[in-house]
Short mmCIF file of C-alpha atoms in Angstrom, two decimals:
data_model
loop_
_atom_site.label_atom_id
_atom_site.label_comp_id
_atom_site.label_asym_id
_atom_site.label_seq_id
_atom_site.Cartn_x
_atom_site.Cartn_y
_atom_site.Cartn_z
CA UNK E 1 -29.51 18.49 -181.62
CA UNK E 2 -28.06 20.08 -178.34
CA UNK E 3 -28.15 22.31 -175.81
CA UNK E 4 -26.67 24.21 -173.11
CA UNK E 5 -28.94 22.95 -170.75
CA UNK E 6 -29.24 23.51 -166.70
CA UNK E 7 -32.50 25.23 -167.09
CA UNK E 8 -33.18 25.12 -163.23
CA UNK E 9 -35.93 27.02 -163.12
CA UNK E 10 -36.41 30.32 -160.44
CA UNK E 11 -32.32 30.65 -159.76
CA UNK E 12 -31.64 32.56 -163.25
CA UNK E 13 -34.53 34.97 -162.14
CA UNK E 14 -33.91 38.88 -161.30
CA UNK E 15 -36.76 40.08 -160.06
CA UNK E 16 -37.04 37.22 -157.43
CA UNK E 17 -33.89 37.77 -155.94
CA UNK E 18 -35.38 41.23 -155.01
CA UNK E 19 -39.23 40.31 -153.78
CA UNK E 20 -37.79 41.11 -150.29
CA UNK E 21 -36.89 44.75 -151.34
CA UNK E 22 -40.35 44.99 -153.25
CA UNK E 23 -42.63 43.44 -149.90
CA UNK E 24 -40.57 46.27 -147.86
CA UNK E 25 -41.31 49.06 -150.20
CA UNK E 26 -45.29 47.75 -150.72
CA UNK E 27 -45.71 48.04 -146.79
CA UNK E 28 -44.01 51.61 -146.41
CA UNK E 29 -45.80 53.07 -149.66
CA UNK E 30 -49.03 51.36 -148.90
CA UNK E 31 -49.37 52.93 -145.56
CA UNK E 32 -48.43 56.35 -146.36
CA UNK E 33 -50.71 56.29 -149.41
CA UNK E 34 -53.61 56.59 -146.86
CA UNK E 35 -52.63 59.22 -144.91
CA UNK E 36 -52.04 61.17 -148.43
CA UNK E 37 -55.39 60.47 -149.61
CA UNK E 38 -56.83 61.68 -146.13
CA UNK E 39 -55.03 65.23 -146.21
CA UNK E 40 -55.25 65.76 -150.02
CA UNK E 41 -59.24 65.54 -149.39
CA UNK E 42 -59.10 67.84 -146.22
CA UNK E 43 -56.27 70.39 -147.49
CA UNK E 44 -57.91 70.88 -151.20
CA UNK E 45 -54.47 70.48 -152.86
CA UNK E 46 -54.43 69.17 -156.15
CA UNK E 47 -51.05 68.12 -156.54
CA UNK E 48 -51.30 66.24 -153.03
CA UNK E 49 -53.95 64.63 -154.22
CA UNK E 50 -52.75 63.86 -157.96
CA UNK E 51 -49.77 62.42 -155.83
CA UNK E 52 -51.88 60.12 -154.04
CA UNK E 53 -53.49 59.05 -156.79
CA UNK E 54 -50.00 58.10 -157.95
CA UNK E 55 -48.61 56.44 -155.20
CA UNK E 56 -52.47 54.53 -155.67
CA UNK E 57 -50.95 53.21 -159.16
CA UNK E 58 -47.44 52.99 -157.31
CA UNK E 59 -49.60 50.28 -154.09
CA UNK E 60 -51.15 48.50 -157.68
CA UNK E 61 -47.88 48.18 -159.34
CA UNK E 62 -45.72 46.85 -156.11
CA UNK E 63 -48.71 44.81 -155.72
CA UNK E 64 -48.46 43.20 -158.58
CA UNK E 65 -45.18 42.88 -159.01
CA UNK E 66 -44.76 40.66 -156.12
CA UNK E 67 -47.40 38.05 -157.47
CA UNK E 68 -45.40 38.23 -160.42
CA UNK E 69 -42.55 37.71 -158.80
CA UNK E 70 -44.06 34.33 -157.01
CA UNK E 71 -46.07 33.33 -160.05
CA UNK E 72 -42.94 33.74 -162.26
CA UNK E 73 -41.11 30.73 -159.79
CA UNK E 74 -43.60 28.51 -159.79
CA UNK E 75 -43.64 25.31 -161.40
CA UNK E 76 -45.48 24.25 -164.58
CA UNK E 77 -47.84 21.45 -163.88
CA UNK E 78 -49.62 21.78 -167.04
CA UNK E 79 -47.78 20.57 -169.57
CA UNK E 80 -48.67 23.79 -171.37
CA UNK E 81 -45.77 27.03 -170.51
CA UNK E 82 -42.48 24.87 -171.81
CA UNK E 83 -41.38 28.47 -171.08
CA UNK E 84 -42.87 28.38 -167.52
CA UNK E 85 -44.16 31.77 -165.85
CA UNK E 86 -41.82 33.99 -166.19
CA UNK E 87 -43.26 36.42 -168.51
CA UNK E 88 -46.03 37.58 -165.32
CA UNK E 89 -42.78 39.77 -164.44
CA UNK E 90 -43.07 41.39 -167.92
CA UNK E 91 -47.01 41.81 -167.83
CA UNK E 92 -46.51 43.22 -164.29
CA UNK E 93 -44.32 45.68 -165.90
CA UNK E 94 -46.80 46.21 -168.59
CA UNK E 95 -49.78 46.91 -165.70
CA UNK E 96 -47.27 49.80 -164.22
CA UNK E 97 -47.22 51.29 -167.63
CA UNK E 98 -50.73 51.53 -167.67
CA UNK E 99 -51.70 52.75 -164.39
CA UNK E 100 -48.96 55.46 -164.92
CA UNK E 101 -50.47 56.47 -168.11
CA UNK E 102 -53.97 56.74 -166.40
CA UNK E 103 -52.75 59.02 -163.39
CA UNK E 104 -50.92 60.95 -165.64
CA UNK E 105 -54.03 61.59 -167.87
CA UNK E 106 -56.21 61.74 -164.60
CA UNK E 107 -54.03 64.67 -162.84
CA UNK E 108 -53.83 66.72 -166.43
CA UNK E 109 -57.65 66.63 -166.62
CA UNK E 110 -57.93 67.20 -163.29
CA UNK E 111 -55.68 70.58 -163.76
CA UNK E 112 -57.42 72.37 -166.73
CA UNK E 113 -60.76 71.64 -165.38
CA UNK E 114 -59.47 73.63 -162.14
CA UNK E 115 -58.38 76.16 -164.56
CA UNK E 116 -60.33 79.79 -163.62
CA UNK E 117 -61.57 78.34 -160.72
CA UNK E 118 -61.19 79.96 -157.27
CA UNK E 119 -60.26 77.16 -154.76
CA UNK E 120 -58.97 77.25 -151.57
CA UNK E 121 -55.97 75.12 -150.74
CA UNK E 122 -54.25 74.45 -147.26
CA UNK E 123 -50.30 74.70 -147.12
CA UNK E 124 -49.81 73.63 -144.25
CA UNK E 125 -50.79 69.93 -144.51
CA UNK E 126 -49.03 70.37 -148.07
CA UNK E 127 -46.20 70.91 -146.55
CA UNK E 128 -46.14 68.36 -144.00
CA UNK E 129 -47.30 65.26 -145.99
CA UNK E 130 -45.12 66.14 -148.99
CA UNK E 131 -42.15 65.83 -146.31
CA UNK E 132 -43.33 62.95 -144.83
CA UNK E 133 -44.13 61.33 -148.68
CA UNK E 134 -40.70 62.47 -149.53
CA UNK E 135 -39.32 60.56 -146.74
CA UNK E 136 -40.86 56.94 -147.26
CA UNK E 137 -40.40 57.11 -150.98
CA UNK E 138 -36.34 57.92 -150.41
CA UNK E 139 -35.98 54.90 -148.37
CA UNK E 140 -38.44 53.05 -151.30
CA UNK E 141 -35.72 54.28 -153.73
CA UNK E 142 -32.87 52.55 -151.96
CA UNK E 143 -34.52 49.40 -151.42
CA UNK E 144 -35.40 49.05 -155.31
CA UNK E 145 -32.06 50.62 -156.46
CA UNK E 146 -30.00 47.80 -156.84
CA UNK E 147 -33.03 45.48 -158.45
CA UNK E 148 -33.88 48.04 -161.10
CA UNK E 149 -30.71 47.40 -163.27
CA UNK E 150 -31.74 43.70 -163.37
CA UNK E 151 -35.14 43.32 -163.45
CA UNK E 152 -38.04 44.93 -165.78
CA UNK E 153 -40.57 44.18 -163.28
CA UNK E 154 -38.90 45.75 -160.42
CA UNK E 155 -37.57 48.66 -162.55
CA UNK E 156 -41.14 49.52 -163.12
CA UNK E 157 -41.74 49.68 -159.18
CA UNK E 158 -38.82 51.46 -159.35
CA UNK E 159 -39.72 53.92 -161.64
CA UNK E 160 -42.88 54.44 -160.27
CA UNK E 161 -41.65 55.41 -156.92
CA UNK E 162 -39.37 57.99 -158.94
CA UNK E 163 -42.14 60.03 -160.04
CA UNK E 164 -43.66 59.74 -156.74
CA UNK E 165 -40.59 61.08 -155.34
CA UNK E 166 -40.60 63.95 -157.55
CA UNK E 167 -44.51 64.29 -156.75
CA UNK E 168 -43.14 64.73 -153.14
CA UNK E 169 -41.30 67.28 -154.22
CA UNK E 170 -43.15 69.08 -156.11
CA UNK E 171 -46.01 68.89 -153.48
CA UNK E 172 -43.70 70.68 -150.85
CA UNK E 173 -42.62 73.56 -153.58
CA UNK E 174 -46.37 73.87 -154.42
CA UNK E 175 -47.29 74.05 -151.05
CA UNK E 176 -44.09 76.70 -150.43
CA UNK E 177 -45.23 78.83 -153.65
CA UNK E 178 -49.09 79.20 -152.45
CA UNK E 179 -48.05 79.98 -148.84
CA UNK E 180 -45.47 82.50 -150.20
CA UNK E 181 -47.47 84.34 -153.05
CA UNK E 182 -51.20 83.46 -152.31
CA UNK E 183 -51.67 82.06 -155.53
CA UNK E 184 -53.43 79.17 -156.04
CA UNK E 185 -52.72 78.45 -159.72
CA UNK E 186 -48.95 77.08 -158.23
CA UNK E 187 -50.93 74.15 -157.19
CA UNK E 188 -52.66 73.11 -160.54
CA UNK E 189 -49.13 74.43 -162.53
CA UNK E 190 -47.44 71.79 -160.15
CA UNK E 191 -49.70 69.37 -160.76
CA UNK E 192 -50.02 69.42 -164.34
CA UNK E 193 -45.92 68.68 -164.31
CA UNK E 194 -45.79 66.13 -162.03
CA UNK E 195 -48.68 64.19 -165.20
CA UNK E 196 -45.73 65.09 -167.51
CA UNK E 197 -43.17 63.63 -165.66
CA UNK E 198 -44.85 60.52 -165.02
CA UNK E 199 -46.22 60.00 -168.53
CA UNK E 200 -42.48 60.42 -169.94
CA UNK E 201 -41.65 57.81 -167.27
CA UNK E 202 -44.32 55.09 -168.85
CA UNK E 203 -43.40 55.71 -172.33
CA UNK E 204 -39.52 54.71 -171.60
CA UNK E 205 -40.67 51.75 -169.81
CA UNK E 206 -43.18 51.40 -171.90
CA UNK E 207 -40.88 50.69 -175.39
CA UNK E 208 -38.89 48.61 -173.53
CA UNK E 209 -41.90 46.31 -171.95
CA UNK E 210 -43.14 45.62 -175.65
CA UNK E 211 -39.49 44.91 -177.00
CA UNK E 212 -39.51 42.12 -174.53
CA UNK E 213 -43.42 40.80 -175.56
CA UNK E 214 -42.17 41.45 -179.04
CA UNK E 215 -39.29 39.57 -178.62
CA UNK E 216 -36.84 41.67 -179.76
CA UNK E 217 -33.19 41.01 -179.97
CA UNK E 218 -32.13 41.55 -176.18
CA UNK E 219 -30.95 45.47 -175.55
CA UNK E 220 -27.22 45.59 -176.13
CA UNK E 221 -26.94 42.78 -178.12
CA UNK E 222 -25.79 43.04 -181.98
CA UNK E 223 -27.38 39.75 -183.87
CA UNK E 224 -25.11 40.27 -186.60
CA UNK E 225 -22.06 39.93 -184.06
CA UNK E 226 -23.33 36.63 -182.25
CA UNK E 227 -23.71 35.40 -185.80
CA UNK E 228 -20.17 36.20 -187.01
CA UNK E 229 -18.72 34.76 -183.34
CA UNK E 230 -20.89 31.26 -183.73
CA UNK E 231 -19.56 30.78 -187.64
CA UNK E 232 -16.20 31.48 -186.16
CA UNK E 233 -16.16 28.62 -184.07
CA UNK E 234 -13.50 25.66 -185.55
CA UNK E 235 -15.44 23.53 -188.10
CA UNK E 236 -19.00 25.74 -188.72
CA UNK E 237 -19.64 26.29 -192.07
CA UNK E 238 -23.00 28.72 -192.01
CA UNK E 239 -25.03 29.77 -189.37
CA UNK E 240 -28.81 30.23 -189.95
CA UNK E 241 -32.26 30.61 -188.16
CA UNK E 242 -30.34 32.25 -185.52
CA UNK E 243 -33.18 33.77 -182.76
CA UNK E 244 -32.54 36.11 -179.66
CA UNK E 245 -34.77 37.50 -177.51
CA UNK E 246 -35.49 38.00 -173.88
CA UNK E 247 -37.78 35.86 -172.05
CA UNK E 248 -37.61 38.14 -168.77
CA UNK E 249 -35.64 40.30 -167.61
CA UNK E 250 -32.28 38.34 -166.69
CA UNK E 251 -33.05 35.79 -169.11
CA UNK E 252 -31.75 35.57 -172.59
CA UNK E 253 -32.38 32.75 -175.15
CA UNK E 254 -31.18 31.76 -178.25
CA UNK E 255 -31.77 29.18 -181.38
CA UNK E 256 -29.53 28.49 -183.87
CA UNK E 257 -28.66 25.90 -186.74
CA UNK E 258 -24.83 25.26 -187.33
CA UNK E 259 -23.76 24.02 -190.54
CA UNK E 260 -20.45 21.99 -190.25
CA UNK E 261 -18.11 19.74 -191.81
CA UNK E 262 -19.81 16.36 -192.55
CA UNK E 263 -17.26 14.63 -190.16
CA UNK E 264 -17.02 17.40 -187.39
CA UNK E 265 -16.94 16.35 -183.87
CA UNK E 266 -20.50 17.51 -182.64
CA UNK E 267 -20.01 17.48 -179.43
CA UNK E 268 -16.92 19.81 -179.60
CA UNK E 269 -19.14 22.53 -181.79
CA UNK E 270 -21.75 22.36 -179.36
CA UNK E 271 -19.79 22.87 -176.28
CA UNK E 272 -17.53 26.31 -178.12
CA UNK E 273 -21.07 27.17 -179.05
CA UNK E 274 -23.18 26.95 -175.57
CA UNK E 275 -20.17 28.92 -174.15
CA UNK E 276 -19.49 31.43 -176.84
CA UNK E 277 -23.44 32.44 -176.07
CA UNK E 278 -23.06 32.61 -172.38
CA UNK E 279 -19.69 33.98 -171.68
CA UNK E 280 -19.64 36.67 -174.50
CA UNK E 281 -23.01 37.36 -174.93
CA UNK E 282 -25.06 36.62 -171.86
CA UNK E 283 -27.24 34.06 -173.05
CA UNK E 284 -27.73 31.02 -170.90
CA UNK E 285 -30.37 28.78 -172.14
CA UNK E 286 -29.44 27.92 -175.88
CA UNK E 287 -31.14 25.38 -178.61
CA UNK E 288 -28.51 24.99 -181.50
CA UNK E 289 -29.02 22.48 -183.72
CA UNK E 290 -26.07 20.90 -185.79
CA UNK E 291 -25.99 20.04 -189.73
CA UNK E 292 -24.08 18.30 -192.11
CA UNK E 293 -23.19 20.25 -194.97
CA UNK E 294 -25.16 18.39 -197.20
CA UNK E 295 -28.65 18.26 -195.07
CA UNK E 296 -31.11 20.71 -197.17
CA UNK E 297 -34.00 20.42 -194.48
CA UNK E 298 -34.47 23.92 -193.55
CA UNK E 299 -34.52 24.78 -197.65
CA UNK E 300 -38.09 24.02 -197.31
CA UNK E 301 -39.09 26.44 -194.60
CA UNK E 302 -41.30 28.93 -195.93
CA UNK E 303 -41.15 31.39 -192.91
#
């Protein structure tokens, strides 16, 4: 048996690289989130305060993606996660998913119970908060920018602070379209498009959460291609049992069994292999296993 080993655990990992940009971003949301709240209760406004109920989920998610983030590094002392932590970045991701999903059903219910009602809604705080939210989650959206591309868990902060962004947004043009035309029904219109927005948001992120818990071949890898490359390699006969799938996000593993010439140098198919897998197809951490020709063990493998 072999492996490309070097697991040192924590230095492979995206999302710590970028807990810095995540504790920034918890801070700045987290402290605008309460002034939100405060003026969405005195002003009236729906969509402010559907908008602070998201930037609620978006405290949660940044929240919890930064114990993930720390969990996810920590040592195993158990003897039980040969994997270690590292999936808490993934379930992180899965919690943003959730809490997106519930504001998004919250602020739709929310906007067709307001439906014929006649309620009075300030602009002017609207206006001013929606600026001000608009403000902290830009700078939010830089920090988490870079991280996003890398990391599941952090693109879920990320995404998160995207539809707040555009709740900003749309809580200045509702505030704009009530002042202008007196008409409060901009507000719960607004409102019921910033749910829609954010529910599309949790779906994408969503599908890709449970193609990681469902181990899935990695996104942008072609199995059949890693296949062909590894029976390629000088001396492999077959290849067979061959597993990929992403343990978090930065973190691709692989098994395989290579069948080879009874007298093949091992050692040589082992090495080609290990760096075939991480140079061509991103996978550093790889169990192959090496058989003769004539070794039938896996025939009896009923799954």
């Amino acid at each position: 048996m072999g492996t490309g080993h070097g697991h040192g655990h924590g230095q492979g990992h995206a999302g710590g690289r970028h807990r810095w940009r995540l504790a920034v971003s918890f801070v700045l949301i987290g402290g605008f989130f309460v002034v939100e709240l405060v003026f969405g209760l005195l002003s009236g406004s729906l969509s402010l305060l559907s908008d602070a109920g998201h930037m609620a989920a978006d405290v949660v998610t940044l929240g919890a993606a930064l114990v993930a983030t720390r969990i996810a590094t920590r040592p195993d002392t158990t003897g039980r996660r040969s994997y270690g932590s590292y999936r808490a970045e993934i379930f992180a991701s899965l919690l943003a998913v959730v809490l997106m999903l519930g504001v998004a059903v919250y602020v739709v219910a929310e906007a067709i119970g307001r439906i014929g009602q006649n309620a009075e809604v300030s602009t002017g705080p609207m206006l001013i908060v929606g600026a001000l939210g608009l403000a902290v989650n830009l700078v939010a959206l830089l920090l988490l920018r870079s991280g996003a591309s890398e990391s599941l868990n952090v693109k879920g902060a990320y995404l998160e602070v995207v539809a707040d962004t555009a709740g900003s947004v749309g809580v200045i043009a509702a505030g704009w379209l009530v002042s202008a035309t007196g008409q409060v029904y901009w507000d719960t219109a607004i409102a019921l498009a910033i749910g829609a927005f954010v529910a599309v948001r949790a779906i994408s992120l969503g599908r890709q959460v449970f193609a990681v818990l469902g181990q899935h071949v990695p996104e942008g890898m072609d199995a059949s291609a890693v296949a062909a490359d590894l029976a390629a390699i000088d001396g492999v006969r077959d290849v067979h049992d061959l597993h990929l799938w992403t343990l978090t996000s930065g973190m691709n593993v692989a098994t395989a069994h290579l069948v080879t010439a009874d007298q093949k140098d091992h050692h040589a198919v082992l090495d080609q292999a290990r760096d075939l897998l991480r140079l061509r197809h991103g996978v550093a951490h790889a169990t192959l296993q090496v058989e003769p020709a004539d070794h039938r063990g896996c025939d009896e493998l009923n799954w």
